[in-house]
Short mmCIF file of C-alpha atoms in Angstrom, two decimals:
data_model
loop_
_atom_site.label_atom_id
_atom_site.label_comp_id
_atom_site.label_asym_id
_atom_site.label_seq_id
_atom_site.Cartn_x
_atom_site.Cartn_y
_atom_site.Cartn_z
CA MET A 669 58.99 103.26 -75.50
CA LEU A 670 58.65 99.66 -76.72
CA ARG A 671 60.89 98.45 -73.90
CA GLN A 672 58.80 100.29 -71.32
CA ALA A 673 55.61 98.85 -72.81
CA LEU A 674 56.95 95.31 -72.59
CA LEU A 675 58.11 95.82 -69.01
CA ALA A 676 54.67 97.19 -68.13
CA ALA A 677 53.09 94.14 -69.76
CA SER A 678 55.26 91.91 -67.58
CA ARG A 679 53.26 93.26 -64.61
CA SER A 680 49.87 92.96 -66.30
CA GLY A 681 47.60 90.14 -65.22
CA GLY A 682 45.54 90.44 -68.40
CA ALA A 683 48.54 90.22 -70.69
CA ARG A 684 49.84 87.30 -68.67
CA ARG A 685 46.60 85.33 -69.08
CA ILE A 686 46.65 85.88 -72.84
CA MET A 687 50.27 84.77 -73.16
CA GLU A 688 49.90 81.74 -70.93
CA THR A 689 46.87 80.41 -72.78
CA ALA A 690 47.93 81.22 -76.36
CA PRO A 691 48.62 78.03 -78.35
CA PHE A 692 51.81 79.39 -79.93
CA THR A 693 53.56 80.50 -76.75
CA GLY A 694 55.09 77.22 -75.60
CA ASP A 695 57.44 76.73 -78.53
CA VAL A 696 58.78 80.28 -78.26
CA VAL A 697 59.23 80.19 -74.49
CA ARG A 698 61.28 77.00 -74.76
CA ARG A 699 63.97 78.99 -76.54
CA PHE A 700 64.64 80.94 -73.33
CA VAL A 701 63.39 78.60 -70.58
CA ALA A 702 64.96 75.18 -70.09
CA GLY A 703 61.80 73.47 -68.83
CA GLU A 704 59.70 73.22 -65.70
CA THR A 705 61.41 70.67 -63.47
CA ILE A 706 64.72 69.98 -61.75
CA GLU A 707 65.19 67.10 -64.19
CA ASP A 708 64.93 69.57 -67.08
CA ALA A 709 67.49 71.84 -65.41
CA LEU A 710 69.93 68.98 -64.82
CA ARG A 711 69.56 67.75 -68.40
CA VAL A 712 70.37 71.16 -69.86
CA THR A 713 73.22 71.64 -67.37
CA GLU A 714 74.80 68.36 -68.44
CA GLU A 715 74.43 69.27 -72.12
CA LEU A 716 76.02 72.69 -71.71
CA SER A 717 78.76 71.38 -69.44
CA GLY A 718 79.60 68.76 -72.05
CA GLU A 719 80.20 71.59 -74.50
CA GLY A 720 82.69 73.31 -72.21
CA LEU A 721 80.28 75.87 -70.77
CA LEU A 722 79.55 76.79 -67.16
CA VAL A 723 75.98 77.24 -65.90
CA THR A 724 74.01 79.28 -63.40
CA LEU A 725 70.49 78.04 -62.66
CA ASP A 726 67.55 80.29 -61.82
CA VAL A 727 64.34 78.84 -60.40
CA LEU A 728 61.58 81.04 -61.81
CA GLY A 729 59.09 82.51 -59.36
CA GLU A 730 59.56 85.94 -57.83
CA ASP A 731 57.63 88.66 -55.99
CA THR A 732 56.53 86.15 -53.37
CA SER A 733 54.14 87.66 -50.83
CA ASP A 734 53.49 84.50 -48.82
CA LYS A 735 55.87 83.22 -46.14
CA ASN A 736 55.11 79.56 -46.82
CA ARG A 737 55.73 80.07 -50.53
CA ALA A 738 59.03 81.81 -49.79
CA GLU A 739 60.18 78.92 -47.61
CA ALA A 740 59.06 76.43 -50.27
CA ASN A 741 61.11 78.28 -52.88
CA ALA A 742 64.18 78.09 -50.65
CA THR A 743 63.56 74.38 -50.14
CA HIS A 744 63.38 73.90 -53.91
CA TYR A 745 66.78 75.57 -54.27
CA VAL A 746 68.20 73.30 -51.58
CA GLU A 747 66.89 70.25 -53.43
CA LEU A 748 68.29 71.54 -56.72
CA LEU A 749 71.71 72.04 -55.16
CA GLU A 750 71.66 68.58 -53.60
CA ARG A 751 70.83 67.10 -56.99
CA LEU A 752 73.65 69.07 -58.62
CA GLY A 753 76.06 67.73 -56.02
CA ASP A 754 74.84 64.15 -56.43
CA ALA A 755 75.28 64.45 -60.21
CA GLY A 756 78.84 65.74 -59.81
CA LEU A 757 77.94 69.09 -61.40
CA GLY A 758 78.84 71.33 -58.49
CA THR A 759 82.08 72.46 -60.08
CA ARG A 760 80.31 73.38 -63.34
CA ALA A 761 77.05 74.94 -62.13
CA GLU A 762 75.99 77.44 -59.49
CA VAL A 763 72.56 78.93 -58.77
CA SER A 764 71.16 82.44 -59.18
CA MET A 765 68.43 83.43 -56.76
CA LYS A 766 66.08 86.38 -56.53
CA LEU A 767 65.58 87.47 -52.95
CA SER A 768 61.97 88.39 -53.69
CA ALA A 769 61.40 84.67 -54.25
CA VAL A 770 62.48 83.84 -50.70
CA GLY A 771 60.75 86.55 -48.72
CA GLN A 772 62.43 89.92 -49.30
CA THR A 773 59.07 91.56 -50.07
CA LEU A 774 57.78 90.39 -46.71
CA ASP A 775 60.78 90.83 -44.42
CA GLU A 776 64.50 91.28 -45.00
CA ASP A 777 65.41 88.97 -42.12
CA LEU A 778 63.20 86.22 -43.57
CA ALA A 779 64.96 86.54 -46.94
CA LEU A 780 68.35 86.43 -45.21
CA GLU A 781 67.38 83.31 -43.26
CA ASN A 782 66.17 81.51 -46.38
CA ALA A 783 69.18 82.64 -48.42
CA ARG A 784 71.47 81.31 -45.71
CA ARG A 785 69.85 77.88 -46.04
CA VAL A 786 70.51 77.94 -49.77
CA CYS A 787 74.13 79.04 -49.29
CA GLU A 788 74.73 76.19 -46.86
CA ALA A 789 73.37 73.71 -49.42
CA ALA A 790 75.58 75.25 -52.11
CA ARG A 791 78.65 74.84 -49.95
CA SER A 792 77.77 71.19 -49.32
CA SER A 793 77.54 70.68 -53.09
CA SER A 794 80.87 72.43 -53.78
CA THR A 795 79.28 75.36 -55.57
CA THR A 796 78.08 78.92 -55.01
CA VAL A 797 75.10 81.27 -55.05
CA THR A 798 74.68 84.59 -56.85
CA LEU A 799 71.93 86.89 -55.60
CA ASP A 800 70.15 88.48 -58.55
CA MET A 801 69.43 92.19 -58.47
CA GLU A 802 65.79 93.16 -59.08
CA GLU A 803 63.80 96.39 -58.86
CA HIS A 804 65.80 99.54 -58.07
CA THR A 805 63.88 99.90 -54.79
CA THR A 806 65.47 96.67 -53.49
CA VAL A 807 69.12 97.46 -54.29
CA ASP A 808 70.15 98.62 -50.81
CA SER A 809 68.37 95.72 -49.12
CA THR A 810 69.96 93.19 -51.48
CA LEU A 811 73.46 94.58 -50.93
CA ARG A 812 72.93 94.45 -47.16
CA ILE A 813 72.00 90.78 -47.43
CA VAL A 814 75.02 90.09 -49.66
CA GLN A 815 77.29 91.75 -47.11
CA GLU A 816 75.80 89.76 -44.23
CA LEU A 817 75.98 86.43 -46.08
CA ARG A 818 79.59 87.04 -47.10
CA ARG A 819 80.60 86.93 -43.43
CA ASP A 820 80.12 83.15 -43.57
CA PHE A 821 79.97 82.57 -47.34
CA PRO A 822 82.51 84.90 -48.96
CA ASP A 823 81.90 83.44 -52.41
CA VAL A 824 78.28 84.69 -52.60
CA GLY A 825 77.93 86.62 -55.84
CA ALA A 826 76.55 90.15 -56.09
CA VAL A 827 74.96 91.79 -59.14
CA VAL A 828 75.29 95.37 -60.39
CA GLN A 829 72.91 96.74 -63.03
CA ALA A 830 74.67 99.26 -65.30
CA TYR A 831 71.48 101.15 -66.12
CA LEU A 832 71.30 102.47 -62.56
CA ARG A 833 73.09 105.76 -61.94
CA ARG A 834 74.85 104.42 -58.83
CA ALA A 835 76.25 101.38 -60.65
CA GLU A 836 79.84 102.64 -60.88
CA GLU A 837 79.80 103.50 -57.19
CA HIS A 838 78.61 99.99 -56.32
CA CYS A 839 81.29 98.43 -58.53
CA THR A 840 83.97 100.42 -56.73
CA GLU A 841 82.67 99.20 -53.37
CA LEU A 842 82.55 95.57 -54.53
CA ALA A 843 85.82 95.28 -56.49
CA TYR A 844 87.79 93.74 -53.62
CA GLU A 845 89.69 90.48 -53.50
CA GLY A 846 87.48 87.41 -53.64
CA SER A 847 84.34 89.39 -54.51
CA ARG A 848 82.29 87.81 -57.29
CA VAL A 849 80.37 90.52 -59.15
CA ARG A 850 78.03 90.03 -62.09
CA LEU A 851 77.68 93.14 -64.23
CA CYS A 852 74.54 93.31 -66.37
CA LYS A 853 72.68 96.11 -68.11
CA GLY A 854 69.42 95.69 -66.15
CA ALA A 855 65.98 94.55 -67.21
CA TYR A 856 63.56 96.37 -64.92
CA ALA A 857 61.64 99.61 -65.33
CA ALA A 858 63.03 102.54 -63.33
CA PRO A 859 62.51 106.33 -63.30
CA ALA A 860 65.06 108.63 -64.95
CA ALA A 861 66.01 110.00 -61.54
CA VAL A 862 67.71 106.72 -60.65
CA ALA A 863 68.40 105.10 -64.03
CA PHE A 864 69.77 105.89 -67.45
CA THR A 865 67.01 105.55 -70.04
CA ASP A 866 69.02 105.98 -73.24
CA LYS A 867 70.72 102.86 -74.66
CA GLU A 868 73.98 104.71 -75.37
CA GLU A 869 74.07 106.03 -71.81
CA VAL A 870 73.56 102.51 -70.45
CA ASP A 871 76.36 101.19 -72.68
CA ARG A 872 78.74 103.91 -71.49
CA SER A 873 77.85 103.13 -67.89
CA TYR A 874 78.51 99.44 -68.54
CA VAL A 875 81.98 100.23 -69.88
CA ARG A 876 82.78 102.48 -66.90
CA CYS A 877 81.69 99.72 -64.53
CA MET A 878 83.64 97.11 -66.45
CA LYS A 879 86.80 99.22 -66.21
CA VAL A 880 86.41 99.39 -62.43
CA LEU A 881 85.83 95.66 -62.03
CA MET A 882 88.56 94.54 -64.42
CA ALA A 883 91.08 96.87 -62.73
CA GLY A 884 90.03 95.64 -59.28
CA LYS A 885 90.94 92.53 -57.30
CA GLY A 886 87.58 90.79 -57.49
CA TYR A 887 86.16 88.25 -59.92
CA PRO A 888 84.10 90.02 -62.63
CA MET A 889 81.23 88.15 -64.28
CA LEU A 890 80.44 90.13 -67.41
CA ALA A 891 76.86 89.49 -68.48
CA THR A 892 76.41 90.79 -72.01
CA HIS A 893 75.64 89.63 -75.55
CA ASP A 894 76.89 92.85 -77.13
CA PRO A 895 79.87 92.16 -79.44
CA ARG A 896 81.33 95.61 -78.79
CA LEU A 897 81.27 95.15 -75.03
CA ILE A 898 82.76 91.66 -75.33
CA GLU A 899 85.59 93.10 -77.41
CA ILE A 900 86.21 95.85 -74.84
CA ALA A 901 86.21 93.23 -72.06
CA GLY A 902 88.92 91.29 -73.88
CA ALA A 903 91.00 94.46 -74.28
CA LEU A 904 90.62 95.26 -70.59
CA ALA A 905 91.69 91.74 -69.67
CA ASP A 906 94.86 92.20 -71.72
CA LEU A 907 95.47 95.66 -70.24
CA HIS A 908 95.25 94.37 -66.67
CA GLU A 909 97.00 91.08 -67.47
CA ARG A 910 94.04 88.99 -66.39
CA ASP A 911 94.10 85.38 -67.51
CA ALA A 912 90.92 83.50 -68.36
CA SER A 913 90.57 82.03 -64.86
CA THR A 914 90.12 85.44 -63.22
CA PHE A 915 86.86 86.51 -64.90
CA GLU A 916 84.03 85.12 -66.98
CA TYR A 917 81.48 86.05 -69.59
CA GLN A 918 77.81 85.30 -68.92
CA MET A 919 75.03 84.93 -71.47
CA LEU A 920 71.41 83.85 -71.37
CA TYR A 921 70.25 80.42 -72.41
CA GLY A 922 68.93 80.58 -75.96
CA ILE A 923 70.63 83.85 -76.90
CA ARG A 924 73.73 83.84 -79.14
CA PRO A 925 74.63 80.19 -78.41
CA GLN A 926 77.21 80.16 -81.21
CA GLU A 927 79.01 83.11 -79.60
CA GLN A 928 78.99 81.28 -76.28
CA ARG A 929 80.72 78.32 -77.86
CA ARG A 930 83.13 80.49 -79.85
CA LEU A 931 84.37 82.24 -76.73
CA ALA A 932 84.67 78.96 -74.82
CA ALA A 933 86.64 77.42 -77.69
CA GLN A 934 89.08 80.32 -77.44
CA GLY A 935 89.71 79.48 -73.80
CA ALA A 936 87.37 81.98 -72.13
CA GLN A 937 85.15 81.01 -69.23
CA VAL A 938 81.54 81.33 -70.36
CA ARG A 939 78.60 80.77 -68.02
CA VAL A 940 75.07 80.32 -69.36
CA TYR A 941 72.17 81.68 -67.30
CA VAL A 942 69.55 78.93 -67.42
CA ALA A 943 66.07 79.63 -66.07
CA TYR A 944 63.46 76.96 -65.49
CA GLY A 945 60.09 76.56 -63.80
CA ARG A 946 56.40 77.16 -64.37
CA GLU A 947 56.48 80.87 -63.44
CA TRP A 948 58.09 81.91 -66.70
CA TYR A 949 55.96 84.91 -67.74
CA GLN A 950 57.83 87.86 -66.16
CA TYR A 951 61.20 86.42 -67.08
CA PHE A 952 60.12 85.89 -70.69
CA MET A 953 58.74 89.42 -71.06
CA ARG A 954 61.98 90.93 -69.74
CA ARG A 955 63.92 88.93 -72.32
CA LEU A 956 61.73 90.41 -75.06
CA ALA A 957 62.26 93.91 -73.64
CA GLU A 958 66.04 93.55 -73.45
CA ARG A 959 66.84 93.04 -77.12
CA PRO A 960 64.90 93.87 -80.31
CA ALA A 961 66.22 90.65 -81.81
CA ASN A 962 64.30 88.65 -79.21
CA LEU A 963 61.07 90.43 -80.08
CA ARG A 964 61.67 89.90 -83.81
CA PHE A 965 62.16 86.18 -83.16
CA PHE A 966 58.88 86.11 -81.23
CA MET A 967 56.96 87.95 -83.96
CA ARG A 968 58.33 85.64 -86.66
CA SER A 969 57.10 82.69 -84.61
CA LEU A 970 53.62 84.23 -84.44
CA ALA A 971 53.61 84.90 -88.18
CA GLY A 972 54.58 81.34 -88.87
CA ARG A 973 51.51 80.12 -87.01
CA SER A 974 49.00 82.51 -88.53
#
């Protein structure tokens, strides 16, 4: 119930105004958000790369309902990718992009056109793009766009959310050679008809999906902070004789940084999901909803300022 309440608050204009104007919010948000500018993103990317970690950068700002705004968001991604290339970070950092930020809400063809521009910039900077998965109502559209982009950009990453009941089916369809697939639990509200609502059910779905991906010929990107799931992933890698170059772990910026470094020190590939930008509210609320530990951290910060 708490998770659903937080996800509902992520859509509330009133709750957003309170959070954005509260004097204590900035310090807490900075734990999960790298900053507001491309310079902030590059600085954090260089820091993480220097510690042996990979990076994926997300420009915050989704649910765009204006064509000009969608095109501006795509242009921002192009600039970010050019800056990554100029800084020599293309081999260490990719970008994650929400299609709703580049026009999916308005028109699927518009989103495809803008995403294609971003993919071209990524190729020029020797890196890649992963298309984030969002609300359950957009899954089919997003997978269609992934399929179309992969005709020219086969390294475009797809995302599967384990909390959705069709997740295992999607993993089976995507586990082919060269296919980059991020598996995450999912951080959006969805009805029980299409999604598992019990944490244990979501975990079991995640393991089933992980088994499919690790047994397949693609490149799994396992997005989890759960120690049990990380341990199972390692066992599956041994079972299928996968070396560290054939899959990676992914974790969020600001969450379990010591574990990120521990895994990297052991030779694993670990990619940190780094979000930046002024439109941080929805992203931040989903981070609180995902893990009780995040909410406890937030509440302790409030108590410390009272």
